mmCIF file of C-alpha atoms in Angstrom:
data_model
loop_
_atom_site.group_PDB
_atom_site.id
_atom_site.type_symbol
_atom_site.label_atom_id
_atom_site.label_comp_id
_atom_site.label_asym_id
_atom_site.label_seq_id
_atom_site.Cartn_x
_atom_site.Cartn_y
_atom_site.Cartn_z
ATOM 1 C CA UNK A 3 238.246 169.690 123.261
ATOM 2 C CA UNK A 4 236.689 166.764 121.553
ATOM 3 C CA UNK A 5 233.102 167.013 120.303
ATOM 4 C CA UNK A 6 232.230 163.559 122.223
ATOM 5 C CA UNK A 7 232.345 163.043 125.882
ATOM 6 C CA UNK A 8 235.707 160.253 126.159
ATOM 7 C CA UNK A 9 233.991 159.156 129.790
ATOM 8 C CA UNK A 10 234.652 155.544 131.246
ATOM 9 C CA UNK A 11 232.153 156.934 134.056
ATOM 10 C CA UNK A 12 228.950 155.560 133.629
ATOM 11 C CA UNK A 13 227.302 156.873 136.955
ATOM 12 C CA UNK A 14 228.752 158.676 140.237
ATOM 13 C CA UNK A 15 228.777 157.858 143.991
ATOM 14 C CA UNK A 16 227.734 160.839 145.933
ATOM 15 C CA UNK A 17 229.027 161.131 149.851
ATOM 16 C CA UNK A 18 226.879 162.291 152.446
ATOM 17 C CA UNK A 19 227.802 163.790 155.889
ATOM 18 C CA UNK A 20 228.073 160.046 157.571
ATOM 19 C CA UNK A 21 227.751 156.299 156.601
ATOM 20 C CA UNK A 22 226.018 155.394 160.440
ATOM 21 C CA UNK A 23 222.840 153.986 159.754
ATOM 22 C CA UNK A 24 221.724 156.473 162.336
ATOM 23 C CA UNK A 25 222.557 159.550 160.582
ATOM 24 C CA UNK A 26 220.673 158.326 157.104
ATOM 25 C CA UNK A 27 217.302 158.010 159.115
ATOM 26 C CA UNK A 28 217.837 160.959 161.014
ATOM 27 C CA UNK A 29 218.848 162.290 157.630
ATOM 28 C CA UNK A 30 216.151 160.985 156.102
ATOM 29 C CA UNK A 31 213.401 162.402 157.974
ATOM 30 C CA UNK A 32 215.073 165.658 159.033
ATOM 31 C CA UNK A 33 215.121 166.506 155.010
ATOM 32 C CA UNK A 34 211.797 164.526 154.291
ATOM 33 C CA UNK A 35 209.700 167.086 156.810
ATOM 34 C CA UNK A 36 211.682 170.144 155.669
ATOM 35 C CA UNK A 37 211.218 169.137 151.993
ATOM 36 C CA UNK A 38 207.556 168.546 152.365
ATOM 37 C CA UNK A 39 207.447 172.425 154.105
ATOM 38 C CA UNK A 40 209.030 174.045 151.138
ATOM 39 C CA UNK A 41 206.665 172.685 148.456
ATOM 40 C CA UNK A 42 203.345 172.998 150.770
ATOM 41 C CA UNK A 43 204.557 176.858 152.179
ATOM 42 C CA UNK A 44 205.942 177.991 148.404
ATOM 43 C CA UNK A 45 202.628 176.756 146.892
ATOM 44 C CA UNK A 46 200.291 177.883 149.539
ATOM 45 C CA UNK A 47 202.070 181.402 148.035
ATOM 46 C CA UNK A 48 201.226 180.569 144.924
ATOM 47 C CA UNK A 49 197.994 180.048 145.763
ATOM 48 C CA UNK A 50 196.768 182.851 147.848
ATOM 49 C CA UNK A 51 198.781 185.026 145.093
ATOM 50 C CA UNK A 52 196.355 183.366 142.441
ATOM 51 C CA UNK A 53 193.299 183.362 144.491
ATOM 52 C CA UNK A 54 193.188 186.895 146.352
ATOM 53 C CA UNK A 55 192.570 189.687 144.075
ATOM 54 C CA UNK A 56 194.195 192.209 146.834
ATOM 55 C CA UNK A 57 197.396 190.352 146.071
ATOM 56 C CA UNK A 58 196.864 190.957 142.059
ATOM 57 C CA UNK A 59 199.721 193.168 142.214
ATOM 58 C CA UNK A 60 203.661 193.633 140.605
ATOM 59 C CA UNK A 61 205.697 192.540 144.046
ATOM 60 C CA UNK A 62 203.036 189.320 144.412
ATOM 61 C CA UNK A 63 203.087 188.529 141.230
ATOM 62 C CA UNK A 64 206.838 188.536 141.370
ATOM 63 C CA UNK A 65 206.929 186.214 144.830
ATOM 64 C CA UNK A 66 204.565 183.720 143.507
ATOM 65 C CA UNK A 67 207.084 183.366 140.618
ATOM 66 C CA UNK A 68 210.014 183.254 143.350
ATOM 67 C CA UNK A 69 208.131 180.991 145.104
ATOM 68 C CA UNK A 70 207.851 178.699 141.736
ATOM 69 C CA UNK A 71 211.467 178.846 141.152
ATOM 70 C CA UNK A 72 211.849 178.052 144.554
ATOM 71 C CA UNK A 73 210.186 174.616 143.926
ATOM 72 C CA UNK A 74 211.981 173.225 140.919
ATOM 73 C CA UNK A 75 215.256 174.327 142.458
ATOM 74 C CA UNK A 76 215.225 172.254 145.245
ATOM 75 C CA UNK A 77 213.585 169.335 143.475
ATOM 76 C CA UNK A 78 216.323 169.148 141.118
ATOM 77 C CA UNK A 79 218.195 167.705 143.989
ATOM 78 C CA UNK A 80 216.560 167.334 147.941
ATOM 79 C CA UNK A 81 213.834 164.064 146.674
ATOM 80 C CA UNK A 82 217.297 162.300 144.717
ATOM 81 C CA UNK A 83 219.142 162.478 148.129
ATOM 82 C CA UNK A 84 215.589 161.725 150.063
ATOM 83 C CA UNK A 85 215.707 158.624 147.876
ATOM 84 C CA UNK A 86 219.269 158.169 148.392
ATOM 85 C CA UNK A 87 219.205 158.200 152.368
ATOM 86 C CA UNK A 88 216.377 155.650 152.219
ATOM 87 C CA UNK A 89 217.517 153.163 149.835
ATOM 88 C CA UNK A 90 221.147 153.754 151.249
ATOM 89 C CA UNK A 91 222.401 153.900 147.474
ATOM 90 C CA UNK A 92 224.262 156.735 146.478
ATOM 91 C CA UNK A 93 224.692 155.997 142.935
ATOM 92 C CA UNK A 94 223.656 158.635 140.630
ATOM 93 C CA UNK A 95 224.352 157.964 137.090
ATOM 94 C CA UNK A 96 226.403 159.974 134.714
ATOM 95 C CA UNK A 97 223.035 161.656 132.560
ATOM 96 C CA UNK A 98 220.822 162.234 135.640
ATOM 97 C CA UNK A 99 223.846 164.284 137.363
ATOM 98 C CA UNK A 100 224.409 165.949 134.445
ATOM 99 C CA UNK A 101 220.809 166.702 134.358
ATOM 100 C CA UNK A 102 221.099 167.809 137.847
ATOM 101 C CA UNK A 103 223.850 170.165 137.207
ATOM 102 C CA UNK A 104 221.942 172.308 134.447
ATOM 103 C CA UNK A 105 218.674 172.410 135.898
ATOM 104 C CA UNK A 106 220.330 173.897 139.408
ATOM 105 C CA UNK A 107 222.304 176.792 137.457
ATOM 106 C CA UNK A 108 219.378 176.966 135.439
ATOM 107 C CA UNK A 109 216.893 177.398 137.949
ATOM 108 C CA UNK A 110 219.889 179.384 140.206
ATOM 109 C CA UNK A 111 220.157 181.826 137.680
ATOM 110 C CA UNK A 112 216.303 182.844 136.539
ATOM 111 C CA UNK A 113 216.318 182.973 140.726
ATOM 112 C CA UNK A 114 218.584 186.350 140.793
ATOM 113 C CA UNK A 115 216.523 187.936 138.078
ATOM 114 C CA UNK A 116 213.524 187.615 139.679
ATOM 115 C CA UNK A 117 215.013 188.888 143.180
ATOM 116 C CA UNK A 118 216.646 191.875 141.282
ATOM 117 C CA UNK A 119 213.076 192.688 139.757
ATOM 118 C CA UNK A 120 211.586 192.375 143.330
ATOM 119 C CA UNK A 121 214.376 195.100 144.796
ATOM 120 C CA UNK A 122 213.592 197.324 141.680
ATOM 121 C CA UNK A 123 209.624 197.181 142.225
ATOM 122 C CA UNK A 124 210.434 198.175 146.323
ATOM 123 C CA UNK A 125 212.944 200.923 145.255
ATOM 124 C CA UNK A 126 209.948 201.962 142.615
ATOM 125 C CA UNK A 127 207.233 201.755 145.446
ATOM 126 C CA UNK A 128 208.758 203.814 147.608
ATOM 127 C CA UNK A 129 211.048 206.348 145.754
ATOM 128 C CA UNK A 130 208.520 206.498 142.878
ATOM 129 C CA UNK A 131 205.091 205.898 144.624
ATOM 130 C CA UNK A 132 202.869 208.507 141.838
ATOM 131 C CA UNK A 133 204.638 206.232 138.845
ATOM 132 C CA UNK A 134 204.630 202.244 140.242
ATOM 133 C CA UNK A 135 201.762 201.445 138.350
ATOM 134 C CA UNK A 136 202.574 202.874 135.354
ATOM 135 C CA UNK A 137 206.435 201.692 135.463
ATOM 136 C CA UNK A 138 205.621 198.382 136.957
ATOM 137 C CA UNK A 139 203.010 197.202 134.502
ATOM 138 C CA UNK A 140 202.079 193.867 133.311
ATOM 139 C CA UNK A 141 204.195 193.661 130.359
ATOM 140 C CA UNK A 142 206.759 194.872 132.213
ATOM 141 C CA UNK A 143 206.661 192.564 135.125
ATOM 142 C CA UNK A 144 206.116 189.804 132.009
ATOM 143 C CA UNK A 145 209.605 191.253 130.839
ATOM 144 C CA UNK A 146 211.254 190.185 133.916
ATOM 145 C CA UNK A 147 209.801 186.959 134.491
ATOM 146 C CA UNK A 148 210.947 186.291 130.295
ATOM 147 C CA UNK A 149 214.457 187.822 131.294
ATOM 148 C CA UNK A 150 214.668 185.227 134.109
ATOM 149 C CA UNK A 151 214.023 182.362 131.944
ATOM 150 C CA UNK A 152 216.500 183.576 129.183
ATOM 151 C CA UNK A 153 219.225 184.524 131.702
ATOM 152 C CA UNK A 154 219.289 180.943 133.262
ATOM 153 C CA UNK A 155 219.008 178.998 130.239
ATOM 154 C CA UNK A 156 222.528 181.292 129.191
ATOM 155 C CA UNK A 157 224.225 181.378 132.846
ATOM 156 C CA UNK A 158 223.751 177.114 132.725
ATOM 157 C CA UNK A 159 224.216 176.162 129.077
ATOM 158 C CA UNK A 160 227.905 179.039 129.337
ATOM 159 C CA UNK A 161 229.154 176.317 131.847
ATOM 160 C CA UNK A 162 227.416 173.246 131.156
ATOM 161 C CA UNK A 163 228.773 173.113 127.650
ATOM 162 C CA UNK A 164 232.283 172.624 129.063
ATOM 163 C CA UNK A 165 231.669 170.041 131.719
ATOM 164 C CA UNK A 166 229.477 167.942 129.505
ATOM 165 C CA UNK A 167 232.285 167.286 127.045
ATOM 166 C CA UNK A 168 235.385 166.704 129.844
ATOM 167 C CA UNK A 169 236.597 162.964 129.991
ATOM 168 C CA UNK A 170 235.762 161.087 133.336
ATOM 169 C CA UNK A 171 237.791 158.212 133.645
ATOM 170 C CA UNK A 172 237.845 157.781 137.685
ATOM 171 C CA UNK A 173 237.444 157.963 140.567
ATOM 172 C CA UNK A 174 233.733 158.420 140.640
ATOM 173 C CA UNK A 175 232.677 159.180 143.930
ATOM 174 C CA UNK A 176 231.401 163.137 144.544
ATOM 175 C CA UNK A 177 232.297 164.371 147.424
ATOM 176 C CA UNK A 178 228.666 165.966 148.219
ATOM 177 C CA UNK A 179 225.075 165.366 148.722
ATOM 178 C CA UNK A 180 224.527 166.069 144.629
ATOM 179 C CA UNK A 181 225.981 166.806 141.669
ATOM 180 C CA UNK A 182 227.458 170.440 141.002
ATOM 181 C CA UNK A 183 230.220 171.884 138.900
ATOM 182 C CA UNK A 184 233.273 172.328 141.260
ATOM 183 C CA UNK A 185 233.079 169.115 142.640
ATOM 184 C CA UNK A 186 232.601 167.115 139.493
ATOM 185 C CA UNK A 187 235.352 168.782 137.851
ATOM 186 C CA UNK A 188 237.714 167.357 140.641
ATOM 187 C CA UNK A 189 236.869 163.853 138.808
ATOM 188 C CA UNK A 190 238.320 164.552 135.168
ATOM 189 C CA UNK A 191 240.856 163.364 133.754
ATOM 190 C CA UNK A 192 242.051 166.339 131.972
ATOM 191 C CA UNK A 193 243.605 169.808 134.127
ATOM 192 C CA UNK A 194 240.620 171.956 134.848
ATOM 193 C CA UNK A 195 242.500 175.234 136.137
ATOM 194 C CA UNK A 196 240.835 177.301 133.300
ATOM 195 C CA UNK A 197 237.658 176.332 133.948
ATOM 196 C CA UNK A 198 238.114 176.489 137.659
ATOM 197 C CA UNK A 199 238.195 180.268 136.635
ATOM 198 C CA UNK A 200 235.535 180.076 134.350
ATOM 199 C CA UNK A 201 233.105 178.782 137.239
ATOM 200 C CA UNK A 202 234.471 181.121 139.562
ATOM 201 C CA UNK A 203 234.153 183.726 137.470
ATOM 202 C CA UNK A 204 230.577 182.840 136.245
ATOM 203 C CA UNK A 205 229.239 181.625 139.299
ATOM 204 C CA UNK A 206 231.067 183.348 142.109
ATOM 205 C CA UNK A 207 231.368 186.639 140.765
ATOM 206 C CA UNK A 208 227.549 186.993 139.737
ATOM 207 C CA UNK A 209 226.776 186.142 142.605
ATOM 208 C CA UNK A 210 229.026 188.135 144.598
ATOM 209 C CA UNK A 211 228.043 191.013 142.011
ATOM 210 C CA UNK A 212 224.153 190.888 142.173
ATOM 211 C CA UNK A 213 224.202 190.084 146.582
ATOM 212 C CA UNK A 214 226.210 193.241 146.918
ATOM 213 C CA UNK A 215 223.839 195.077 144.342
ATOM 214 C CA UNK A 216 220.898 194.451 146.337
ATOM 215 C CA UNK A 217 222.142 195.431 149.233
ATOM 216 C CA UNK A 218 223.249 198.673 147.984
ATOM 217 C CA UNK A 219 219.964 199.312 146.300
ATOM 218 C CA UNK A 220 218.324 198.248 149.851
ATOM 219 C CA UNK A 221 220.671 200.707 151.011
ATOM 220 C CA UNK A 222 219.699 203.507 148.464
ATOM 221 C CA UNK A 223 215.889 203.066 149.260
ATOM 222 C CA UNK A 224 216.449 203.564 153.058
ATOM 223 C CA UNK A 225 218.352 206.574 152.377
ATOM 224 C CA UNK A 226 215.992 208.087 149.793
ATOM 225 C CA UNK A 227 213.178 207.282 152.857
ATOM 226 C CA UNK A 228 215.306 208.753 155.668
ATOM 227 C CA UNK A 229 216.153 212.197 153.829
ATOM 228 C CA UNK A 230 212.290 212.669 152.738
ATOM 229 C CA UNK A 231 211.089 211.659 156.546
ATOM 230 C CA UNK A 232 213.203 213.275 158.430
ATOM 231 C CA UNK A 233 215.053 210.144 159.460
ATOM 232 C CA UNK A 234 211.645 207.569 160.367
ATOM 233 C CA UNK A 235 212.903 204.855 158.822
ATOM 234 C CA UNK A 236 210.492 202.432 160.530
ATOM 235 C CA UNK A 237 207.811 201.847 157.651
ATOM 236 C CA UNK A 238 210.849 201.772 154.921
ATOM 237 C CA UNK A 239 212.593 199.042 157.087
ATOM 238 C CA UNK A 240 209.474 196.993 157.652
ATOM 239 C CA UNK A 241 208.727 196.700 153.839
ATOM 240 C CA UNK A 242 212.494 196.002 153.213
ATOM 241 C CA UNK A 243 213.771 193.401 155.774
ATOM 242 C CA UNK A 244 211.530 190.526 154.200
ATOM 243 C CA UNK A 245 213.825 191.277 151.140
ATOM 244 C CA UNK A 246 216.727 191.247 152.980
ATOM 245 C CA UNK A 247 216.846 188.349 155.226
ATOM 246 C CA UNK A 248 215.862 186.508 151.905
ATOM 247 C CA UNK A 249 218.890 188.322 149.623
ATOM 248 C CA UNK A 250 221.350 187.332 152.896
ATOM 249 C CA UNK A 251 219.871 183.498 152.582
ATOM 250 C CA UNK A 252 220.349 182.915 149.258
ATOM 251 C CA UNK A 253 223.258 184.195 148.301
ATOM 252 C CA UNK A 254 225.415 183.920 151.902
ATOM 253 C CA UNK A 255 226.044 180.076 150.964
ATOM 254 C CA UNK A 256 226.206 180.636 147.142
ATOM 255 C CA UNK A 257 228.948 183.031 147.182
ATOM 256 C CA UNK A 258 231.141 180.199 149.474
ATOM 257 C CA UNK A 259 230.281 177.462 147.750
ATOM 258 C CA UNK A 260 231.050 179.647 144.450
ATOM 259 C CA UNK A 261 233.663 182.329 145.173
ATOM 260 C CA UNK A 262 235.767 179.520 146.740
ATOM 261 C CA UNK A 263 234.716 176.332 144.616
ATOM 262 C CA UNK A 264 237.538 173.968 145.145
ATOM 263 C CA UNK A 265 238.194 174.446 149.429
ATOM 264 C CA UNK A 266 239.914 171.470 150.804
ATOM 265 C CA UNK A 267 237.690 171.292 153.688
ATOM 266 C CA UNK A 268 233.790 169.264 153.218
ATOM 267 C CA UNK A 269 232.027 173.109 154.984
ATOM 268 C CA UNK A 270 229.618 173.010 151.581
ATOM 269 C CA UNK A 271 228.217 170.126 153.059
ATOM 270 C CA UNK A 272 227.018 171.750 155.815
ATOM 271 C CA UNK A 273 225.864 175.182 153.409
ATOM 272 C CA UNK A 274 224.015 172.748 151.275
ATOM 273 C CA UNK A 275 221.604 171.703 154.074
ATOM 274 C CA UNK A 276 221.309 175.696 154.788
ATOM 275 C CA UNK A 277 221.056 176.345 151.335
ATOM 276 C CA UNK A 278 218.557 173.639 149.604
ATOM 277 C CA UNK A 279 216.388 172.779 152.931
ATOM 278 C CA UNK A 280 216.255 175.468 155.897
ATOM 279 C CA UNK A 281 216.408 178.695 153.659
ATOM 280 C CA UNK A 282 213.615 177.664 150.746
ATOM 281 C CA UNK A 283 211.157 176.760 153.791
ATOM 282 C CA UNK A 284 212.055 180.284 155.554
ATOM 283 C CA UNK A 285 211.170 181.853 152.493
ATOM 284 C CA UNK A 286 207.344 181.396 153.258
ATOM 285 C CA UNK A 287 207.302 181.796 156.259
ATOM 286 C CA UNK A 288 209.057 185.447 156.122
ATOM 287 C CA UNK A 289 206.722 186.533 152.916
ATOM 288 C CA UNK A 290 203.475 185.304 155.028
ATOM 289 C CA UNK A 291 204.210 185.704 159.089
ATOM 290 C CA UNK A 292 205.760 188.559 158.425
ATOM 291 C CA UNK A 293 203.847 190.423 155.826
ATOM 292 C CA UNK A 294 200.782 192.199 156.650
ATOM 293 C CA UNK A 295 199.309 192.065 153.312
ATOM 294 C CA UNK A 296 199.612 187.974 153.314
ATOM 295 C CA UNK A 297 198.462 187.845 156.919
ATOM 296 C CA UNK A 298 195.125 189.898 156.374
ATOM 297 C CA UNK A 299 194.851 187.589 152.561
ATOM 298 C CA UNK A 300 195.099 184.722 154.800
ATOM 299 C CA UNK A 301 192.607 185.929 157.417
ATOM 300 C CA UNK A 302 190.121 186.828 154.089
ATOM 301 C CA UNK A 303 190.466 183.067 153.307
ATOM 302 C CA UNK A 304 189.763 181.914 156.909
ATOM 303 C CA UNK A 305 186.429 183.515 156.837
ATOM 304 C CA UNK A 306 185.854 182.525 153.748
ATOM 305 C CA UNK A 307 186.853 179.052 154.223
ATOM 306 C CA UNK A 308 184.666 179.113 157.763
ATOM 307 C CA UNK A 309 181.638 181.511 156.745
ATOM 308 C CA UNK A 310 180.051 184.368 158.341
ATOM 309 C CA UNK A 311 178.014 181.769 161.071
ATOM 310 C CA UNK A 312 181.402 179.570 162.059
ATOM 311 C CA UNK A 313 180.696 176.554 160.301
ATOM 312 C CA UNK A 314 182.648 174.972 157.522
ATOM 313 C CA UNK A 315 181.617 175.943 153.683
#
């Protein structure tokens, strides 16, 4: 493979779900109000994570990083096609989508990390209550934010460096809402069947491979809980099925869009909405409405916010 990209491409068209005016505005708004929930709900985790000294510990600490992730991942790619729908040009040009490309395995990949650390702090709070503190310290929960960082700067650059360098020569027009590896590819000008493989293999298999090892650590936990309670698992589940629904979300569309990267039919169209616009603004909503620790944080900052007499600080 050459050194220099041989591309004629100068810039890609990407293709939506519809070219009706009507679906771009109802588009355009549907993604606009569901954009605006992820960064106000992943932030306002951020915040009360920053804010609330009850929330000082390992597993908040790890969701307000989630949450950050969270942020840049799906502005790497939901305000381009916001922009897109409104202007009604899909033109993205060959350096931006590039761009795009690394910063989503990039972001992607520091993503798992951080949900593996968050499975090994709940296995360590409950199977190892007398040691959390001491195994889950700050330089330890440091460790796995740095780990995140390094493994998606390796997971994007292992693929990116082959893409960057394949000739485009046309067609140009992406058959999806943004720019992403297995689509792209279908553009060169060159036979791509090796590194077909070598995105299935890094992409779809990791995630296949870390979704089915959180689920069997999930799995381990609940077991652990059930033989040393005499089968309550009510308490165990509770703490656990914020973690879960979250693990299902995430990686249910990844491993599709992934484990099968080249499908014939458009159905990743239709996971990308799921994937970059209903699942990162369910994300707050299950770590707040559904988390008694957030809920009573939230109440602190009510009061706080209203004072002890009712009226406005």
């Amino acid at each position: 493979m050459d050194a220099t990209n041989d591309s004629v491409v100068s810039e890609f068209v990407l293709i939506g779900l519809s070219n009706s005016w009507e679906m771009h505005l109802f588009l355009f708004w549907f993604f606009s109000v569901f954009y605006m929930g992820i960064i106000l709900g992943n932030l306002f985790i951020v915040f009360m994570v920053i804010t609330d000294s009850h929330l000082h510990t390992p597993m908040y600490f790890l969701l307000a990083n989630l949450s950050l992730l969270d942020i840049g991942l799906y502005s790497t790619t939901v305000p381009k096609m916001i922009s897109n729908l409104f202007t009604n040009c899909n033109i993205i040009t060959f350096p931006k989508c590039m761009i795009q490309i690394f910063f989503i395995h990039f972001v992607g990949g520091g993503e798992m990390v951080v949900l593996i650390a968050m499975a090994y702090d709940r296995y360590t709070a409950i199977c190892k209550p007398l040691h959390y503190l001491t195994i889950m310290s700050p330089k330890m929960c440091v460790s796995f934010i740095v780990a995140a960082w390094i493994v998606g700067i390796i997971h994007a650059v292992s693929q990116f460096v082959f893409v960057i360098n394949l000739p485009f020569c046309g067609p140009n027009e992406v058959d999806s809402f943004y720019c992403d590896f297995p689509r792209v590819m279908k553009l060169t000008c060159v036979d791509t069947y090796k590194l077909e493989f070598v995105i299935i293999a890094n992409s779809g298999f990791i995630s296949m491979a870390t979704f089915f090892s959180l689920i069997i650590s999930y799995i381990f936990i609940l077991v652990t809980v059930w033989k040393r309670s005499s089968g309550d698992l009510s308490k165990a589940f509770v703490t656990l099925s914020a973690h879960i629904t979250v693990v299902i979300l995430v990686f249910t569309p990844c491993m599709f869009l992934y484990v099968w990267p080249f499908p014939t039919t458009s159905l990743d169209k239709y996971f990308f909405i799921v994937d970059f616009s209903i699942t990162p603004l369910l994300n707050p909503a299950i770590y707040t409405l559904r988390n008694k620790d957030m809920r009573v944080a939230m109440r602190r900052l009510g009061k706080r916010i209203v004072g002890p007499s009712g009226i406005s600080q």
